[in-house]
Amino acid sequence: MDREVIILKSRDEIEKLRRSNIIVAEVLEILKEKVESGISTMDLELIADEEIRKRKAIPAFKGYRNYPFCLCTSVNEEVVHGMPSKRKVLREGDIISIDLGVLYDGFYGDSAVTVPVGEVSEEAERLIRVTETALERAISRTREGNRLMDISHAVQEYVEGEGFSVVREFVGHGIGRRLHEPPQVPNFGVPGRGVRLKEGMVLAIEPMINAGKSDVRVLDDGWTAVTVDGRLSAHFEHSVAVTSKGPYVLSRL
Ligand code: MF3
Ligand code: CO
């Protein structure tokens, strides 16, 4: 089927994706600085909405399958797709994943970070560090000639070696003129398998890592994914282009 074909991007198109992702990165940078005890996830949503509009971009998640917000804000045991709420007030010791997508000039940007609220437990700190490092390791495998599962395996091998677990139900994705394009980018897999990476592929790589077991369930709101065991989860995401010069992290400032 046509929707399974991986759309290769020209240099011009990659530069357009870069613009969209710079907007995402700038807004995430602002939001990271606002994270502190006492702020609600809805406060972050309102700041994001304003900063996106200021940059003449369109929030990508709002309206996507009827999702109502610009941001996904996933706190502690929430894995992904947590919904901003006035009642969800951050407290010292929490961790929060902020995930943002925008559309600008026909192309999407998508990135996520997990940040601590003040002082957090040693486990929380290590979970954040391991998840970010897993993403960096995955990015380093995002090269011409490698296979897709080399990326996936890089995350799994490192994370499991650190005693944490990889979420299976949600995956990364291709990105371009659509928020989600082929291929799916799992955070687990057998090295040497999957499609061969080619110049012009652009992937949103997004490890979702649990401190305890990998099982997740979705709450009755239809969106919020949480760990079944109630332990912490972290999430980082970058949009990355495969170029002849190696990985180009479009969502890094
Ligand atoms: N970064 C996530 C993704 O690319 C966020 C999607 S949230 C949704 O799948 F609301 F748009 F679904
Ligand atoms: Co994504």
mmCIF file of C-alpha atoms and ligand atoms in Angstrom:
data_model
loop_
_atom_site.group_PDB
_atom_site.id
_atom_site.type_symbol
_atom_site.label_atom_id
_atom_site.label_comp_id
_atom_site.label_asym_id
_atom_site.label_seq_id
_atom_site.Cartn_x
_atom_site.Cartn_y
_atom_site.Cartn_z
ATOM 1 C CA MET A 1 0.000 0.000 0.000
ATOM 2 C CA ASP A 2 1.117 3.525 -0.812
ATOM 3 C CA ARG A 3 0.975 4.745 2.786
ATOM 4 C CA GLU A 4 3.718 2.275 3.668
ATOM 5 C CA VAL A 5 6.231 3.842 1.323
ATOM 6 C CA ILE A 6 8.868 5.870 3.137
ATOM 7 C CA ILE A 7 8.909 9.382 1.693
ATOM 8 C CA LEU A 8 12.446 10.630 1.117
ATOM 9 C CA LYS A 9 12.977 14.359 1.621
ATOM 10 C CA SER A 10 15.085 16.692 -0.526
ATOM 11 C CA ARG A 11 17.591 19.078 1.050
ATOM 12 C CA ASP A 12 15.053 21.902 0.752
ATOM 13 C CA GLU A 13 12.416 19.814 2.453
ATOM 14 C CA ILE A 14 14.823 18.904 5.234
ATOM 15 C CA GLU A 15 15.536 22.606 5.767
ATOM 16 C CA LYS A 16 11.778 23.201 6.057
ATOM 17 C CA LEU A 17 11.539 20.401 8.594
ATOM 18 C CA ARG A 18 14.428 22.065 10.400
ATOM 19 C CA ARG A 19 12.445 25.327 10.668
ATOM 20 C CA SER A 20 9.417 23.552 12.153
ATOM 21 C CA ASN A 21 11.612 21.657 14.584
ATOM 22 C CA ILE A 22 13.471 24.794 15.666
ATOM 23 C CA ILE A 23 10.111 26.274 16.642
ATOM 24 C CA VAL A 24 9.372 23.129 18.668
ATOM 25 C CA ALA A 25 12.802 23.303 20.315
ATOM 26 C CA GLU A 26 12.463 26.997 21.191
ATOM 27 C CA VAL A 27 9.062 26.503 22.778
ATOM 28 C CA LEU A 28 10.235 23.427 24.707
ATOM 29 C CA GLU A 29 13.185 25.468 25.989
ATOM 30 C CA ILE A 30 10.795 28.127 27.311
ATOM 31 C CA LEU A 31 8.541 25.504 28.896
ATOM 32 C CA LYS A 32 11.473 23.744 30.605
ATOM 33 C CA GLU A 33 12.333 26.994 32.360
ATOM 34 C CA LYS A 34 8.744 27.375 33.591
ATOM 35 C CA VAL A 35 8.652 23.950 35.229
ATOM 36 C CA GLU A 36 8.576 24.416 38.999
ATOM 37 C CA SER A 37 6.536 23.406 42.012
ATOM 38 C CA GLY A 38 3.141 25.159 41.944
ATOM 39 C CA ILE A 39 2.681 25.462 38.172
ATOM 40 C CA SER A 40 -0.144 23.462 36.567
ATOM 41 C CA THR A 41 0.139 21.510 33.343
ATOM 42 C CA MET A 42 -2.598 23.786 31.948
ATOM 43 C CA ASP A 43 -0.349 26.801 32.669
ATOM 44 C CA LEU A 44 2.296 25.135 30.480
ATOM 45 C CA GLU A 45 -0.325 24.477 27.770
ATOM 46 C CA LEU A 46 -1.352 28.154 27.690
ATOM 47 C CA ILE A 47 2.270 29.313 27.444
ATOM 48 C CA ALA A 48 2.882 26.819 24.628
ATOM 49 C CA ASP A 49 -0.207 27.964 22.724
ATOM 50 C CA GLU A 50 0.920 31.592 22.888
ATOM 51 C CA GLU A 51 4.553 30.858 21.936
ATOM 52 C CA ILE A 52 3.504 28.670 18.982
ATOM 53 C CA ARG A 53 1.176 31.379 17.647
ATOM 54 C CA LYS A 54 3.836 34.058 18.105
ATOM 55 C CA ARG A 55 5.993 32.023 15.716
ATOM 56 C CA LYS A 56 3.123 31.702 13.187
ATOM 57 C CA ALA A 57 3.037 27.943 13.572
ATOM 58 C CA ILE A 58 0.066 25.633 14.138
ATOM 59 C CA PRO A 59 -0.117 23.181 17.055
ATOM 60 C CA ALA A 60 0.091 19.732 15.495
ATOM 61 C CA PHE A 61 -1.550 17.609 18.185
ATOM 62 C CA LYS A 62 -4.665 19.786 18.686
ATOM 63 C CA GLY A 63 -7.380 18.178 16.598
ATOM 64 C CA TYR A 64 -5.283 15.103 15.809
ATOM 65 C CA ARG A 65 -7.804 12.276 16.389
ATOM 66 C CA ASN A 66 -9.735 14.882 18.428
ATOM 67 C CA TYR A 67 -6.889 15.401 20.910
ATOM 68 C CA PRO A 68 -7.773 18.798 22.451
ATOM 69 C CA PHE A 69 -4.385 20.339 23.398
ATOM 70 C CA CYS A 70 -1.058 21.610 21.996
ATOM 71 C CA LEU A 71 0.967 19.622 24.516
ATOM 72 C CA CYS A 72 1.081 16.184 25.995
ATOM 73 C CA THR A 73 2.155 16.576 29.634
ATOM 74 C CA SER A 74 2.848 13.218 31.265
ATOM 75 C CA VAL A 75 3.696 13.313 34.982
ATOM 76 C CA ASN A 76 5.419 10.524 36.980
ATOM 77 C CA GLU A 77 3.679 7.183 36.164
ATOM 78 C CA GLU A 78 2.095 8.735 33.079
ATOM 79 C CA VAL A 79 3.990 7.415 30.049
ATOM 80 C CA VAL A 80 2.699 9.561 27.151
ATOM 81 C CA HIS A 81 -0.402 11.513 26.056
ATOM 82 C CA GLY A 82 -1.106 13.027 29.485
ATOM 83 C CA MET A 83 -3.566 15.885 29.050
ATOM 84 C CA PRO A 84 -2.947 19.367 30.454
ATOM 85 C CA SER A 85 -5.242 20.209 33.378
ATOM 86 C CA LYS A 86 -5.664 23.107 35.826
ATOM 87 C CA ARG A 87 -5.948 20.520 38.575
ATOM 88 C CA LYS A 88 -2.655 18.850 37.750
ATOM 89 C CA VAL A 89 -0.242 20.985 39.779
ATOM 90 C CA LEU A 90 3.458 20.040 39.725
ATOM 91 C CA ARG A 91 5.136 19.305 43.055
ATOM 92 C CA GLU A 92 8.798 19.008 44.033
ATOM 93 C CA GLY A 93 9.982 15.467 43.295
ATOM 94 C CA ASP A 94 7.739 14.997 40.225
ATOM 95 C CA ILE A 95 9.056 14.343 36.746
ATOM 96 C CA ILE A 96 7.199 15.624 33.675
ATOM 97 C CA SER A 97 7.450 14.748 30.009
ATOM 98 C CA ILE A 98 6.492 17.609 27.717
ATOM 99 C CA ASP A 99 5.783 16.557 24.129
ATOM 100 C CA LEU A 100 5.156 19.161 21.421
ATOM 101 C CA GLY A 101 4.434 19.057 17.700
ATOM 102 C CA VAL A 102 3.890 21.956 15.300
ATOM 103 C CA LEU A 103 3.084 22.476 11.637
ATOM 104 C CA TYR A 104 4.912 25.279 9.829
ATOM 105 C CA ASP A 105 5.082 25.952 6.101
ATOM 106 C CA GLY A 106 3.680 22.515 5.297
ATOM 107 C CA PHE A 107 6.034 20.464 7.462
ATOM 108 C CA TYR A 108 5.840 19.009 10.955
ATOM 109 C CA GLY A 109 8.211 19.245 13.896
ATOM 110 C CA ASP A 110 8.000 16.881 16.888
ATOM 111 C CA SER A 111 10.110 16.617 20.040
ATOM 112 C CA ALA A 112 9.773 15.781 23.722
ATOM 113 C CA VAL A 113 11.797 16.168 26.910
ATOM 114 C CA THR A 114 11.448 14.902 30.469
ATOM 115 C CA VAL A 115 12.444 17.260 33.264
ATOM 116 C CA PRO A 116 12.584 17.019 37.061
ATOM 117 C CA VAL A 117 10.565 19.360 39.283
ATOM 118 C CA GLY A 118 13.139 20.599 41.808
ATOM 119 C CA GLU A 119 14.949 17.827 43.661
ATOM 120 C CA VAL A 120 13.865 14.335 42.624
ATOM 121 C CA SER A 121 14.726 10.813 43.798
ATOM 122 C CA GLU A 122 17.921 9.173 42.634
ATOM 123 C CA GLU A 123 15.870 6.678 40.662
ATOM 124 C CA ALA A 124 13.956 9.445 38.887
ATOM 125 C CA GLU A 125 17.194 11.215 38.038
ATOM 126 C CA ARG A 126 18.744 8.022 36.679
ATOM 127 C CA LEU A 127 15.610 7.177 34.669
ATOM 128 C CA ILE A 128 15.703 10.584 32.991
ATOM 129 C CA ARG A 129 19.418 10.306 32.285
ATOM 130 C CA VAL A 130 19.169 6.773 30.887
ATOM 131 C CA THR A 131 16.211 7.670 28.644
ATOM 132 C CA GLU A 132 18.006 10.704 27.212
ATOM 133 C CA THR A 133 21.180 8.669 26.680
ATOM 134 C CA ALA A 134 19.141 5.933 24.968
ATOM 135 C CA LEU A 135 17.877 8.554 22.514
ATOM 136 C CA GLU A 136 21.428 9.804 21.893
ATOM 137 C CA ARG A 137 22.601 6.245 21.234
ATOM 138 C CA ALA A 138 19.688 5.709 18.838
ATOM 139 C CA ILE A 139 20.541 8.940 17.021
ATOM 140 C CA SER A 140 24.153 7.821 16.567
ATOM 141 C CA ARG A 141 22.832 4.754 14.672
ATOM 142 C CA THR A 142 20.664 6.868 12.372
ATOM 143 C CA ARG A 143 23.056 6.592 9.422
ATOM 144 C CA GLU A 144 22.927 5.599 5.773
ATOM 145 C CA GLY A 145 23.497 1.886 5.340
ATOM 146 C CA ASN A 146 22.342 0.913 8.831
ATOM 147 C CA ARG A 147 19.003 -0.862 9.285
ATOM 148 C CA LEU A 148 15.979 0.540 11.070
ATOM 149 C CA MET A 149 16.174 -2.039 13.873
ATOM 150 C CA ASP A 150 19.756 -0.990 14.606
ATOM 151 C CA ILE A 151 18.159 2.183 16.014
ATOM 152 C CA SER A 152 15.530 0.192 17.920
ATOM 153 C CA HIS A 153 18.070 -2.271 19.277
ATOM 154 C CA ALA A 154 20.386 0.514 20.457
ATOM 155 C CA VAL A 155 17.624 1.774 22.760
ATOM 156 C CA GLN A 156 16.579 -1.643 24.035
ATOM 157 C CA GLU A 157 20.056 -2.988 24.703
ATOM 158 C CA TYR A 158 21.187 0.054 26.657
ATOM 159 C CA VAL A 159 17.965 0.555 28.638
ATOM 160 C CA GLU A 160 17.584 -3.093 29.654
ATOM 161 C CA GLY A 161 21.255 -3.203 30.607
ATOM 162 C CA GLU A 162 20.499 -0.360 33.007
ATOM 163 C CA GLY A 163 17.654 -2.387 34.563
ATOM 164 C CA PHE A 164 14.782 -0.353 33.101
ATOM 165 C CA SER A 165 12.143 -1.462 30.567
ATOM 166 C CA VAL A 166 11.029 -0.380 27.104
ATOM 167 C CA VAL A 167 7.375 0.432 26.351
ATOM 168 C CA ARG A 168 6.088 -1.679 23.413
ATOM 169 C CA GLU A 169 2.667 -0.159 22.728
ATOM 170 C CA PHE A 170 3.925 3.176 21.400
ATOM 171 C CA VAL A 171 6.618 3.774 18.806
ATOM 172 C CA GLY A 172 8.435 6.539 16.942
ATOM 173 C CA HIS A 173 7.587 7.365 13.347
ATOM 174 C CA GLY A 174 8.574 8.962 10.085
ATOM 175 C CA ILE A 175 7.719 12.677 9.898
ATOM 176 C CA GLY A 176 7.306 15.167 7.059
ATOM 177 C CA ARG A 177 4.186 16.651 5.463
ATOM 178 C CA ARG A 178 2.326 14.400 7.895
ATOM 179 C CA LEU A 179 2.945 14.071 11.631
ATOM 180 C CA HIS A 180 3.070 10.284 11.370
ATOM 181 C CA GLU A 181 4.571 8.735 8.269
ATOM 182 C CA PRO A 182 6.067 5.302 7.713
ATOM 183 C CA PRO A 183 8.151 3.714 9.038
ATOM 184 C CA GLN A 184 7.208 2.940 12.632
ATOM 185 C CA VAL A 185 10.280 3.212 14.857
ATOM 186 C CA PRO A 186 9.996 0.788 17.808
ATOM 187 C CA ASN A 187 12.294 1.079 20.805
ATOM 188 C CA PHE A 188 13.083 -2.642 20.689
ATOM 189 C CA GLY A 189 14.172 -4.995 17.918
ATOM 190 C CA VAL A 190 16.708 -7.319 16.396
ATOM 191 C CA PRO A 191 19.796 -5.579 14.962
ATOM 192 C CA GLY A 192 20.312 -5.964 11.205
ATOM 193 C CA ARG A 193 16.562 -6.136 10.530
ATOM 194 C CA GLY A 194 14.160 -3.633 9.020
ATOM 195 C CA VAL A 195 14.558 -1.283 6.080
ATOM 196 C CA ARG A 196 17.950 0.060 5.130
ATOM 197 C CA LEU A 197 18.345 3.718 6.115
ATOM 198 C CA LYS A 198 18.713 6.099 3.171
ATOM 199 C CA GLU A 199 19.648 9.729 2.785
ATOM 200 C CA GLY A 200 16.454 11.818 3.005
ATOM 201 C CA MET A 201 14.641 9.682 5.563
ATOM 202 C CA VAL A 202 13.409 11.682 8.555
ATOM 203 C CA LEU A 203 12.518 9.847 11.755
ATOM 204 C CA ALA A 204 10.956 10.958 15.037
ATOM 205 C CA ILE A 205 12.759 8.703 17.513
ATOM 206 C CA GLU A 206 11.068 8.592 20.896
ATOM 207 C CA PRO A 207 12.099 6.162 23.634
ATOM 208 C CA MET A 208 9.454 5.715 26.356
ATOM 209 C CA ILE A 209 11.152 4.002 29.294
ATOM 210 C CA ASN A 210 9.685 2.622 32.528
ATOM 211 C CA ALA A 211 11.499 2.277 35.838
ATOM 212 C CA GLY A 212 9.604 -0.960 36.578
ATOM 213 C CA LYS A 213 7.703 -3.281 34.243
ATOM 214 C CA SER A 214 7.034 -2.364 30.615
ATOM 215 C CA ASP A 215 3.237 -2.793 30.807
ATOM 216 C CA VAL A 216 1.069 0.259 30.194
ATOM 217 C CA ARG A 217 -2.668 0.925 30.114
ATOM 218 C CA VAL A 218 -4.767 3.828 28.896
ATOM 219 C CA LEU A 219 -6.981 5.679 31.399
ATOM 220 C CA ASP A 220 -10.724 6.227 30.910
ATOM 221 C CA ASP A 221 -10.023 9.644 29.354
ATOM 222 C CA GLY A 222 -9.037 7.623 26.263
ATOM 223 C CA TRP A 223 -5.565 9.208 26.076
ATOM 224 C CA THR A 224 -3.381 9.097 29.179
ATOM 225 C CA ALA A 225 -1.088 6.060 29.082
ATOM 226 C CA VAL A 226 0.205 5.040 32.526
ATOM 227 C CA THR A 227 2.438 2.286 33.843
ATOM 228 C CA VAL A 228 0.432 -0.665 35.184
ATOM 229 C CA ASP A 229 2.754 -0.983 38.197
ATOM 230 C CA GLY A 230 2.463 2.730 38.992
ATOM 231 C CA ARG A 231 6.221 3.314 38.793
ATOM 232 C CA LEU A 232 7.869 6.207 36.937
ATOM 233 C CA SER A 233 8.189 6.586 33.167
ATOM 234 C CA ALA A 234 10.304 8.967 31.065
ATOM 235 C CA HIS A 235 10.165 10.039 27.407
ATOM 236 C CA PHE A 236 12.499 11.944 25.078
ATOM 237 C CA GLU A 237 12.007 12.588 21.365
ATOM 238 C CA HIS A 238 13.979 14.132 18.514
ATOM 239 C CA SER A 239 13.209 14.443 14.814
ATOM 240 C CA VAL A 240 16.315 13.260 12.951
ATOM 241 C CA ALA A 241 17.234 13.350 9.246
ATOM 242 C CA VAL A 242 19.515 10.774 7.609
ATOM 243 C CA THR A 243 22.105 12.720 5.590
ATOM 244 C CA SER A 244 25.310 11.856 3.748
ATOM 245 C CA LYS A 245 27.118 13.577 6.623
ATOM 246 C CA GLY A 246 25.396 11.511 9.314
ATOM 247 C CA PRO A 247 22.450 12.148 11.615
ATOM 248 C CA TYR A 248 21.038 15.693 11.517
ATOM 249 C CA VAL A 249 19.056 16.348 14.717
ATOM 250 C CA LEU A 250 16.457 18.775 13.433
ATOM 251 C CA SER A 251 14.904 19.462 16.840
ATOM 252 C CA ARG A 252 18.166 20.425 18.595
ATOM 253 C CA LEU A 253 18.829 24.163 19.001
HETATM 254 N N1 MF3 B 1 4.911 12.719 19.947
HETATM 255 C C1 MF3 B 1 3.686 11.950 19.939
HETATM 256 C C2 MF3 B 1 3.554 11.304 18.604
HETATM 257 O O1 MF3 B 1 4.230 11.691 17.719
HETATM 258 C C3 MF3 B 1 2.548 12.797 20.295
HETATM 259 C C4 MF3 B 1 1.238 12.526 19.646
HETATM 260 S S1 MF3 B 1 0.039 13.178 20.651
HETATM 261 C C5 MF3 B 1 -1.375 13.295 19.791
HETATM 262 O O2 MF3 B 1 2.862 10.352 18.407
HETATM 263 F F1 MF3 B 1 -2.210 13.902 20.532
HETATM 264 F F2 MF3 B 1 -1.178 13.981 18.713
HETATM 265 F F3 MF3 B 1 -1.778 12.103 19.468
HETATM 266 CO CO CO B 2 6.256 11.764 17.890
#
